[in-house]
């Protein structure tokens, strides 16, 4: 009999027998003929069951419940941190789902308080929160701090043994100048750029998994069969990495960091023909904790990448979302392709083959996919994070249907006038993040990063399958 953790792992890393590669291939053919991503079912304004506000648009019959808005008091008395990002379901007991949520806070300042524990860095304001949701009643139950003292927790990934890996999208540290924030000096007491493992019960003493590399991390996905961890890097010149642990399920015991070389192709940021497959080999990074190239006046944050590049590693464009399923690793290049609107890649670990599944022909079809996850009803869920501001393309969540069609599931329609926590502004151009499903497949949990809130969405999923 399978254990609960084995069940959870299979739930979140299974493609339910659906051929993702063939579906994306079909989608690419349709896009080439000019077919845009349009839902056959209209997306209608839907009122949030918590606030009563029309925050998003959904297909008829779907509903949602918001929770954990920035500044809302959590169950441990701490105000909810801002910048909700990557997220994953790590446990389920008697219908009660436990979720770990990242907070991509990059500023320095007093760390989040941890009951009975300590932060990794007393001057880093990022971290993770733990949420509980009653899937049978459709009710949010509680939230609390799970990890404190980290910085810019962007994405991460669920492990097969029921924990969450959170990744820092920064390599700033002690004495750093933040070149992204007008050269502001930071007061960090620790170096950053690590992956941390987060237990559902919380982390009392955070330990960076340094062997997994110090670079601008995004997401991770674990191959269930081998225990190898695949890692993405969110930079214009990005590498695709893997961490081979010394012991399965014991990442703190160390291991080897490697970069992918797509044989015969040193740069895959531009146009690639959908369906094209490539052979891959791997090169070991000599110094995985080297954050920047030595000797530079301004740190370049490319210490790991350049080591890999010198060994033959291939350059990708902003690698972000990453998820395992059906024995494959799926990841996206947010700004990849001729239109710089996104590419979806599939890596087959057993055959060491990389295949381009889809390249967006334009932002009206698919606008810079970021977080992604496996859809238990078939295919993938893609969260948009387009760098275009508030214009005619509001941020969307797409489902990739079983027939290879992009079906928009949700549109960010949030315009606030102070009704909730005094937030005011047009947030329609703000990114979706952290998509993850409940084990029964009935609830999709997802974040809108700014102003910062989590949504639980449910409805007649079979009606969307029919649209494909």
Short mmCIF file of C-alpha atoms in Angstrom, two decimals:
data_model
loop_
_atom_site.label_atom_id
_atom_site.label_comp_id
_atom_site.label_asym_id
_atom_site.label_seq_id
_atom_site.Cartn_x
_atom_site.Cartn_y
_atom_site.Cartn_z
CA UNK A 1 0.00 0.00 0.00
CA UNK A 2 1.26 3.48 -0.84
CA UNK A 3 2.10 5.86 1.94
CA UNK A 4 0.42 9.27 2.11
CA UNK A 5 3.62 10.93 0.91
CA UNK A 6 3.90 8.55 -2.04
CA UNK A 7 0.30 9.36 -2.94
CA UNK A 8 0.96 13.09 -2.71
CA UNK A 9 4.09 12.80 -4.80
CA UNK A 10 2.33 10.84 -7.51
CA UNK A 11 -0.58 13.26 -7.46
CA UNK A 12 1.64 16.28 -8.04
CA UNK A 13 4.09 14.67 -10.45
CA UNK A 14 1.68 12.70 -12.61
CA UNK A 15 0.31 13.78 -15.95
CA UNK A 16 -2.60 11.35 -15.58
CA UNK A 17 -1.65 9.37 -18.65
CA UNK A 18 -1.83 12.44 -20.86
CA UNK A 19 0.78 12.94 -23.56
CA UNK A 20 2.04 16.44 -22.88
CA UNK A 21 4.54 16.40 -25.73
CA UNK A 22 1.97 15.52 -28.37
CA UNK A 23 -0.41 18.13 -27.01
CA UNK A 24 2.15 20.92 -27.23
CA UNK A 25 3.10 19.77 -30.71
CA UNK A 26 -0.53 20.15 -31.77
CA UNK A 27 -0.68 23.55 -30.16
CA UNK A 28 2.40 24.69 -32.05
CA UNK A 29 0.76 23.69 -35.32
CA UNK A 30 -2.34 25.67 -34.49
CA UNK A 31 -0.34 28.73 -33.52
CA UNK A 32 1.52 28.54 -36.82
CA UNK A 33 -1.83 28.75 -38.61
CA UNK A 34 -2.70 31.87 -36.66
CA UNK A 35 -5.07 30.38 -34.09
CA UNK A 36 -4.97 32.48 -30.95
CA UNK A 37 -5.57 31.36 -27.38
CA UNK A 38 -9.29 31.90 -26.99
CA UNK A 39 -11.65 30.10 -24.61
CA UNK A 40 -14.83 28.73 -26.12
CA UNK A 41 -16.46 29.43 -22.79
CA UNK A 42 -16.49 33.15 -21.93
CA UNK A 43 -14.56 34.31 -18.88
CA UNK A 44 -17.00 36.20 -16.67
CA UNK A 45 -16.48 38.57 -13.74
CA UNK A 46 -16.59 36.48 -10.54
CA UNK A 47 -16.99 37.78 -7.00
CA UNK A 48 -14.59 36.61 -4.34
CA UNK A 49 -16.43 34.64 -1.63
CA UNK A 50 -14.25 36.26 1.05
CA UNK A 51 -14.42 39.96 0.16
CA UNK A 52 -17.31 40.08 -2.32
CA UNK A 53 -15.04 41.90 -4.79
CA UNK A 54 -14.81 40.99 -8.52
CA UNK A 55 -11.07 40.26 -8.51
CA UNK A 56 -10.78 37.86 -11.46
CA UNK A 57 -12.73 36.45 -14.40
CA UNK A 58 -13.50 32.74 -14.64
CA UNK A 59 -15.61 30.36 -16.75
CA UNK A 60 -19.25 30.00 -15.70
CA UNK A 61 -19.67 27.67 -12.73
CA UNK A 62 -16.26 28.36 -11.25
CA UNK A 63 -15.80 30.13 -7.92
CA UNK A 64 -12.96 31.14 -5.63
CA UNK A 65 -12.07 32.07 -2.08
CA UNK A 66 -9.26 34.52 -1.30
CA UNK A 67 -7.06 34.34 1.78
CA UNK A 68 -3.85 35.66 3.24
CA UNK A 69 -3.83 39.12 1.76
CA UNK A 70 -0.71 41.15 2.50
CA UNK A 71 -0.97 42.58 6.05
CA UNK A 72 -3.80 40.25 7.10
CA UNK A 73 -3.02 38.90 10.59
CA UNK A 74 -1.94 35.26 10.50
CA UNK A 75 -2.81 32.62 13.07
CA UNK A 76 0.51 33.19 14.88
CA UNK A 77 -0.20 36.92 15.15
CA UNK A 78 2.26 38.02 12.46
CA UNK A 79 1.01 40.21 9.57
CA UNK A 80 1.04 38.30 6.29
CA UNK A 81 4.23 39.18 4.35
CA UNK A 82 3.92 40.64 0.82
CA UNK A 83 5.06 39.40 -2.59
CA UNK A 84 3.34 35.99 -2.72
CA UNK A 85 5.17 33.76 -5.20
CA UNK A 86 5.94 30.04 -5.64
CA UNK A 87 3.79 27.57 -3.73
CA UNK A 88 3.22 23.84 -3.32
CA UNK A 89 0.99 21.36 -1.51
CA UNK A 90 3.11 19.26 0.84
CA UNK A 91 0.58 17.28 2.89
CA UNK A 92 -3.05 16.17 3.14
CA UNK A 93 -4.74 14.55 6.15
CA UNK A 94 -8.47 13.88 6.32
CA UNK A 95 -9.17 16.52 3.72
CA UNK A 96 -6.98 19.17 5.35
CA UNK A 97 -4.40 20.36 2.82
CA UNK A 98 -1.10 21.95 3.88
CA UNK A 99 0.52 24.43 1.51
CA UNK A 100 3.89 26.19 1.72
CA UNK A 101 3.99 29.66 0.12
CA UNK A 102 7.03 31.75 -0.82
CA UNK A 103 7.35 35.50 -0.28
CA UNK A 104 9.67 37.20 -2.78
CA UNK A 105 10.75 40.05 -0.50
CA UNK A 106 14.15 41.46 -1.47
CA UNK A 107 14.52 44.41 0.90
CA UNK A 108 16.56 44.18 4.07
CA UNK A 109 15.13 44.87 7.53
CA UNK A 110 14.00 42.93 10.57
CA UNK A 111 13.34 39.28 9.77
CA UNK A 112 9.93 37.69 10.27
CA UNK A 113 9.41 36.43 13.82
CA UNK A 114 9.56 32.66 14.30
CA UNK A 115 7.89 31.09 17.30
CA UNK A 116 10.47 28.87 19.01
CA UNK A 117 13.07 29.35 16.28
CA UNK A 118 15.44 31.78 14.62
CA UNK A 119 15.82 33.35 11.16
CA UNK A 120 18.63 32.43 8.80
CA UNK A 121 19.52 36.12 8.52
CA UNK A 122 18.20 38.61 11.07
CA UNK A 123 18.25 41.33 8.39
CA UNK A 124 16.47 39.49 5.56
CA UNK A 125 12.71 39.94 5.25
CA UNK A 126 11.79 37.08 2.91
CA UNK A 127 10.68 33.59 3.83
CA UNK A 128 7.81 31.12 3.64
CA UNK A 129 4.39 30.78 5.21
CA UNK A 130 2.41 27.61 5.87
CA UNK A 131 -1.33 27.53 5.05
CA UNK A 132 -4.07 25.02 5.82
CA UNK A 133 -7.23 24.56 3.75
CA UNK A 134 -10.22 22.27 4.31
CA UNK A 135 -10.82 20.89 0.83
CA UNK A 136 -14.09 19.19 1.79
CA UNK A 137 -15.64 22.42 3.12
CA UNK A 138 -13.81 24.87 0.87
CA UNK A 139 -12.56 26.88 3.84
CA UNK A 140 -9.22 28.42 4.72
CA UNK A 141 -8.21 27.46 8.26
CA UNK A 142 -4.90 28.99 9.32
CA UNK A 143 -1.53 30.41 8.34
CA UNK A 144 1.79 30.95 10.09
CA UNK A 145 5.49 31.57 9.47
CA UNK A 146 7.36 28.47 8.26
CA UNK A 147 10.77 29.92 7.33
CA UNK A 148 12.35 33.28 8.13
CA UNK A 149 15.45 35.28 7.29
CA UNK A 150 15.82 34.42 3.61
CA UNK A 151 15.71 36.81 0.64
CA UNK A 152 13.71 36.97 -2.55
CA UNK A 153 12.09 33.54 -2.21
CA UNK A 154 10.87 33.15 -5.75
CA UNK A 155 9.81 29.62 -6.66
CA UNK A 156 10.89 26.16 -5.58
CA UNK A 157 9.35 22.72 -5.68
CA UNK A 158 7.66 19.92 -3.76
CA UNK A 159 9.73 16.89 -2.76
CA UNK A 160 8.47 13.27 -3.01
CA UNK A 161 8.93 12.97 0.76
CA UNK A 162 6.56 15.82 1.63
CA UNK A 163 8.67 18.94 2.10
CA UNK A 164 9.09 22.16 0.12
CA UNK A 165 12.30 23.45 -1.43
CA UNK A 166 12.36 27.25 -1.49
CA UNK A 167 14.89 29.03 -3.71
CA UNK A 168 16.43 32.49 -3.36
CA UNK A 169 16.45 34.57 -6.55
CA UNK A 170 19.43 36.67 -5.48
CA UNK A 171 23.09 36.35 -4.59
CA UNK A 172 23.34 39.48 -2.47
CA UNK A 173 24.93 39.07 0.94
CA UNK A 174 27.15 40.63 3.54
CA UNK A 175 28.31 44.08 2.39
CA UNK A 176 26.39 43.92 -0.91
CA UNK A 177 25.24 46.89 -2.94
CA UNK A 178 21.85 46.27 -4.55
CA UNK A 179 22.30 47.35 -8.17
CA UNK A 180 18.64 46.59 -8.89
CA UNK A 181 17.52 49.18 -6.31
CA UNK A 182 19.57 52.29 -7.21
CA UNK A 183 22.75 50.95 -5.59
CA UNK A 184 21.26 50.80 -2.11
CA UNK A 185 23.67 49.19 0.39
CA UNK A 186 22.12 46.16 2.08
CA UNK A 187 22.57 45.23 5.73
CA UNK A 188 22.36 41.45 5.32
CA UNK A 189 24.19 39.42 7.94
CA UNK A 190 24.46 36.31 5.78
CA UNK A 191 25.22 35.57 2.14
CA UNK A 192 22.20 34.61 0.03
CA UNK A 193 21.55 32.67 -3.17
CA UNK A 194 20.64 29.28 -1.68
CA UNK A 195 17.97 26.61 -1.64
CA UNK A 196 16.38 25.72 1.73
CA UNK A 197 14.24 22.72 2.66
CA UNK A 198 11.02 23.61 4.50
CA UNK A 199 9.16 21.11 6.67
CA UNK A 200 5.36 21.56 6.94
CA UNK A 201 5.79 22.00 10.70
CA UNK A 202 8.17 24.91 10.15
CA UNK A 203 11.94 25.39 10.25
CA UNK A 204 13.46 26.30 13.60
CA UNK A 205 17.06 26.60 12.37
CA UNK A 206 17.32 27.20 8.60
CA UNK A 207 20.21 25.44 6.84
CA UNK A 208 21.21 26.50 3.29
CA UNK A 209 21.79 23.60 0.90
CA UNK A 210 25.03 25.09 -0.41
CA UNK A 211 26.00 22.17 -2.62
CA UNK A 212 22.93 22.95 -4.76
CA UNK A 213 24.64 26.13 -5.91
CA UNK A 214 24.66 29.86 -5.24
CA UNK A 215 23.03 31.62 -8.17
CA UNK A 216 19.83 33.46 -9.11
CA UNK A 217 17.53 30.50 -8.42
CA UNK A 218 13.98 30.08 -9.65
CA UNK A 219 12.31 26.65 -9.46
CA UNK A 220 13.25 23.02 -8.78
CA UNK A 221 11.77 19.65 -9.69
CA UNK A 222 12.79 16.20 -8.47
CA UNK A 223 12.96 13.07 -10.61
CA UNK A 224 11.11 10.56 -8.47
CA UNK A 225 13.03 7.57 -9.80
CA UNK A 226 16.57 8.86 -9.31
CA UNK A 227 16.17 11.56 -6.67
CA UNK A 228 18.05 14.02 -8.91
CA UNK A 229 16.97 17.65 -8.46
CA UNK A 230 16.61 19.86 -11.55
CA UNK A 231 17.07 23.61 -11.09
CA UNK A 232 16.29 26.68 -13.19
CA UNK A 233 18.02 30.08 -13.24
CA UNK A 234 16.14 33.34 -13.88
CA UNK A 235 18.59 35.45 -15.84
CA UNK A 236 18.82 36.61 -19.45
CA UNK A 237 21.74 34.21 -19.73
CA UNK A 238 20.51 31.17 -17.82
CA UNK A 239 21.64 27.63 -17.31
CA UNK A 240 19.62 24.46 -16.76
CA UNK A 241 21.14 22.57 -13.82
CA UNK A 242 20.82 19.31 -11.96
CA UNK A 243 21.92 18.36 -8.46
CA UNK A 244 22.90 14.74 -7.96
CA UNK A 245 22.58 14.08 -4.20
CA UNK A 246 24.97 11.82 -2.35
CA UNK A 247 21.94 10.25 -0.65
CA UNK A 248 18.35 10.15 -1.94
CA UNK A 249 15.97 12.23 0.18
CA UNK A 250 18.89 13.70 2.15
CA UNK A 251 19.87 16.82 0.25
CA UNK A 252 21.79 18.23 3.21
CA UNK A 253 24.26 15.36 2.84
CA UNK A 254 25.70 17.10 -0.22
CA UNK A 255 26.09 16.15 -3.82
CA UNK A 256 27.21 17.33 -7.25
CA UNK A 257 25.93 20.36 -9.21
CA UNK A 258 26.00 20.06 -13.01
CA UNK A 259 24.97 22.19 -16.00
CA UNK A 260 23.29 20.92 -19.17
CA UNK A 261 25.00 21.06 -22.53
CA UNK A 262 22.59 20.69 -25.43
CA UNK A 263 25.00 19.07 -27.85
CA UNK A 264 25.69 21.23 -30.88
CA UNK A 265 23.78 24.25 -29.55
CA UNK A 266 25.53 26.75 -27.30
CA UNK A 267 22.55 29.16 -27.26
CA UNK A 268 18.82 28.28 -27.39
CA UNK A 269 17.33 31.67 -26.54
CA UNK A 270 16.05 32.34 -30.06
CA UNK A 271 13.62 30.55 -32.34
CA UNK A 272 13.53 26.77 -32.16
CA UNK A 273 11.21 24.58 -34.21
CA UNK A 274 8.53 22.99 -31.96
CA UNK A 275 9.03 19.25 -31.65
CA UNK A 276 12.76 19.45 -32.28
CA UNK A 277 14.72 17.13 -29.96
CA UNK A 278 18.31 17.44 -28.79
CA UNK A 279 20.82 15.25 -27.03
CA UNK A 280 22.04 16.45 -23.62
CA UNK A 281 25.14 15.83 -21.56
CA UNK A 282 26.14 17.22 -18.20
CA UNK A 283 29.20 19.00 -16.82
CA UNK A 284 30.17 19.28 -13.15
CA UNK A 285 30.47 22.79 -11.72
CA UNK A 286 33.85 23.01 -9.89
CA UNK A 287 32.84 25.75 -7.43
CA UNK A 288 29.05 25.72 -6.91
CA UNK A 289 29.15 28.44 -4.23
CA UNK A 290 30.92 31.03 -6.43
CA UNK A 291 28.28 33.74 -6.80
CA UNK A 292 30.07 36.08 -9.25
CA UNK A 293 33.03 36.11 -11.56
CA UNK A 294 36.16 36.98 -9.54
CA UNK A 295 37.95 40.29 -10.15
CA UNK A 296 35.00 42.38 -11.34
CA UNK A 297 34.30 45.82 -9.85
CA UNK A 298 30.54 45.18 -10.17
CA UNK A 299 29.46 41.61 -9.30
CA UNK A 300 27.87 39.90 -12.32
CA UNK A 301 25.93 37.15 -10.43
CA UNK A 302 27.23 34.68 -13.03
CA UNK A 303 29.87 32.78 -11.09
CA UNK A 304 28.16 29.41 -11.47
CA UNK A 305 26.84 30.02 -14.98
CA UNK A 306 30.20 31.11 -16.41
CA UNK A 307 31.92 28.07 -14.95
CA UNK A 308 29.33 25.94 -16.70
CA UNK A 309 29.57 27.94 -19.92
CA UNK A 310 33.32 27.43 -20.06
CA UNK A 311 32.69 23.69 -19.85
CA UNK A 312 30.22 23.74 -22.74
CA UNK A 313 26.92 24.56 -21.01
CA UNK A 314 24.05 25.86 -23.15
CA UNK A 315 22.52 29.32 -22.66
CA UNK A 316 18.74 29.62 -22.21
CA UNK A 317 16.52 32.69 -21.78
CA UNK A 318 15.21 33.24 -18.24
CA UNK A 319 14.38 29.76 -17.06
CA UNK A 320 11.58 29.88 -14.49
CA UNK A 321 8.79 27.33 -13.83
CA UNK A 322 9.83 23.69 -13.42
CA UNK A 323 7.77 20.57 -12.57
CA UNK A 324 8.14 16.81 -12.86
CA UNK A 325 5.54 14.45 -14.30
CA UNK A 326 5.19 11.31 -16.39
CA UNK A 327 8.90 10.62 -15.94
CA UNK A 328 9.72 13.98 -17.55
CA UNK A 329 10.92 17.38 -16.35
CA UNK A 330 8.98 20.34 -17.75
CA UNK A 331 10.31 23.89 -17.59
CA UNK A 332 9.76 27.20 -19.34
CA UNK A 333 11.98 29.93 -20.73
CA UNK A 334 9.96 33.04 -19.92
CA UNK A 335 11.49 35.27 -22.59
CA UNK A 336 12.59 32.58 -25.00
CA UNK A 337 11.78 32.35 -28.70
CA UNK A 338 11.67 34.71 -31.66
CA UNK A 339 8.86 36.77 -30.10
CA UNK A 340 10.53 36.66 -26.66
CA UNK A 341 7.12 35.54 -25.37
CA UNK A 342 8.10 32.15 -23.96
CA UNK A 343 9.12 28.58 -24.67
CA UNK A 344 8.03 25.32 -23.00
CA UNK A 345 10.65 22.59 -22.77
CA UNK A 346 10.56 18.89 -21.86
CA UNK A 347 13.59 16.98 -20.60
CA UNK A 348 13.58 13.18 -20.61
CA UNK A 349 16.09 12.05 -17.94
CA UNK A 350 16.07 8.41 -19.00
CA UNK A 351 16.97 9.20 -22.62
CA UNK A 352 18.85 12.46 -21.90
CA UNK A 353 16.76 14.18 -24.58
CA UNK A 354 15.51 17.78 -24.57
CA UNK A 355 12.49 18.69 -26.70
CA UNK A 356 10.92 22.06 -27.42
CA UNK A 357 7.21 21.55 -26.89
CA UNK A 358 5.97 25.02 -27.72
CA UNK A 359 7.23 28.48 -28.62
CA UNK A 360 4.77 31.34 -28.24
CA UNK A 361 4.35 33.25 -31.52
CA UNK A 362 3.21 36.36 -29.64
CA UNK A 363 2.07 37.71 -26.30
CA UNK A 364 -1.59 37.61 -27.31
CA UNK A 365 -1.28 33.79 -27.45
CA UNK A 366 0.93 33.12 -24.43
CA UNK A 367 2.59 36.01 -22.64
CA UNK A 368 5.82 35.03 -20.90
CA UNK A 369 4.95 31.93 -18.81
CA UNK A 370 6.49 31.83 -15.35
CA UNK A 371 5.31 29.31 -12.72
CA UNK A 372 3.79 26.11 -14.08
CA UNK A 373 2.42 22.88 -12.67
CA UNK A 374 0.94 19.59 -13.79
CA UNK A 375 -2.85 19.63 -14.17
CA UNK A 376 -4.37 16.42 -12.70
CA UNK A 377 -7.17 16.75 -15.28
CA UNK A 378 -4.61 16.56 -18.08
CA UNK A 379 -1.80 18.76 -19.31
CA UNK A 380 -0.20 21.74 -17.66
CA UNK A 381 -1.17 24.97 -15.93
CA UNK A 382 0.79 28.05 -17.05
CA UNK A 383 0.96 31.33 -15.10
CA UNK A 384 1.71 34.48 -17.08
CA UNK A 385 4.19 37.13 -15.94
CA UNK A 386 4.53 39.44 -18.91
CA UNK A 387 6.81 42.48 -18.63
CA UNK A 388 4.43 44.80 -20.41
CA UNK A 389 2.68 46.71 -17.64
CA UNK A 390 -1.04 47.39 -17.48
CA UNK A 391 -2.10 47.34 -21.12
CA UNK A 392 -4.56 45.43 -23.30
CA UNK A 393 -3.18 42.06 -22.17
CA UNK A 394 -4.13 41.42 -18.52
CA UNK A 395 -2.32 38.55 -16.85
CA UNK A 396 -3.87 35.12 -17.44
CA UNK A 397 -3.71 31.52 -16.29
CA UNK A 398 -3.79 29.03 -19.15
CA UNK A 399 -4.61 25.35 -19.21
CA UNK A 400 -3.03 23.23 -21.90
CA UNK A 401 -5.84 20.90 -22.92
CA UNK A 402 -5.55 17.24 -23.85
CA UNK A 403 -6.06 18.12 -27.52
CA UNK A 404 -3.21 20.62 -27.45
CA UNK A 405 -5.24 23.81 -27.13
CA UNK A 406 -4.41 26.69 -24.80
CA UNK A 407 -7.55 27.33 -22.78
CA UNK A 408 -7.46 30.51 -20.67
CA UNK A 409 -8.79 29.65 -17.22
CA UNK A 410 -8.57 32.96 -15.42
CA UNK A 411 -7.91 36.64 -16.06
CA UNK A 412 -6.60 39.06 -13.46
CA UNK A 413 -9.30 41.74 -13.29
CA UNK A 414 -8.25 43.37 -10.02
CA UNK A 415 -8.87 47.11 -9.68
CA UNK A 416 -9.07 48.27 -6.09
CA UNK A 417 -10.13 51.52 -4.45
CA UNK A 418 -9.18 50.80 -0.86
CA UNK A 419 -11.87 48.19 -0.17
CA UNK A 420 -9.36 45.69 1.21
CA UNK A 421 -6.42 46.67 3.46
CA UNK A 422 -6.48 50.10 1.78
CA UNK A 423 -4.98 48.74 -1.47
CA UNK A 424 -5.60 51.14 -4.34
CA UNK A 425 -4.69 50.77 -7.99
CA UNK A 426 -5.00 48.78 -11.19
CA UNK A 427 -3.42 45.36 -10.55
CA UNK A 428 -4.53 43.63 -13.77
CA UNK A 429 -0.96 43.57 -15.07
CA UNK A 430 0.41 41.84 -11.96
CA UNK A 431 1.66 38.29 -12.21
CA UNK A 432 0.05 35.00 -11.31
CA UNK A 433 2.28 32.63 -9.35
CA UNK A 434 2.40 29.44 -7.31
CA UNK A 435 -0.16 27.27 -9.11
CA UNK A 436 -0.66 23.91 -7.34
CA UNK A 437 -3.60 21.50 -6.98
CA UNK A 438 -5.21 19.74 -4.03
CA UNK A 439 -4.70 15.94 -4.06
CA UNK A 440 -8.29 15.35 -5.20
CA UNK A 441 -7.76 17.71 -8.14
CA UNK A 442 -10.77 19.85 -7.26
CA UNK A 443 -9.01 22.96 -5.96
CA UNK A 444 -6.38 25.02 -7.73
CA UNK A 445 -4.38 27.20 -5.35
CA UNK A 446 -2.67 30.20 -6.91
CA UNK A 447 -1.29 33.62 -5.98
CA UNK A 448 -1.53 37.11 -7.40
CA UNK A 449 1.82 38.49 -6.35
CA UNK A 450 0.79 42.14 -5.96
CA UNK A 451 -0.92 43.36 -3.84
CA UNK A 452 -0.39 39.83 -2.50
CA UNK A 453 -3.15 37.25 -1.96
CA UNK A 454 -3.86 33.55 -2.38
CA UNK A 455 -6.90 32.14 -4.19
CA UNK A 456 -8.51 28.70 -4.02
CA UNK A 457 -10.38 28.09 -7.31
CA UNK A 458 -12.82 25.28 -8.03
CA UNK A 459 -15.52 24.44 -10.51
CA UNK A 460 -16.62 21.98 -13.22
CA UNK A 461 -13.16 21.06 -14.50
CA UNK A 462 -14.71 18.55 -16.92
CA UNK A 463 -16.29 21.45 -18.84
CA UNK A 464 -12.82 22.79 -19.58
CA UNK A 465 -11.62 19.38 -20.71
CA UNK A 466 -14.44 19.42 -23.25
CA UNK A 467 -13.21 22.77 -24.58
CA UNK A 468 -9.98 21.13 -25.63
#
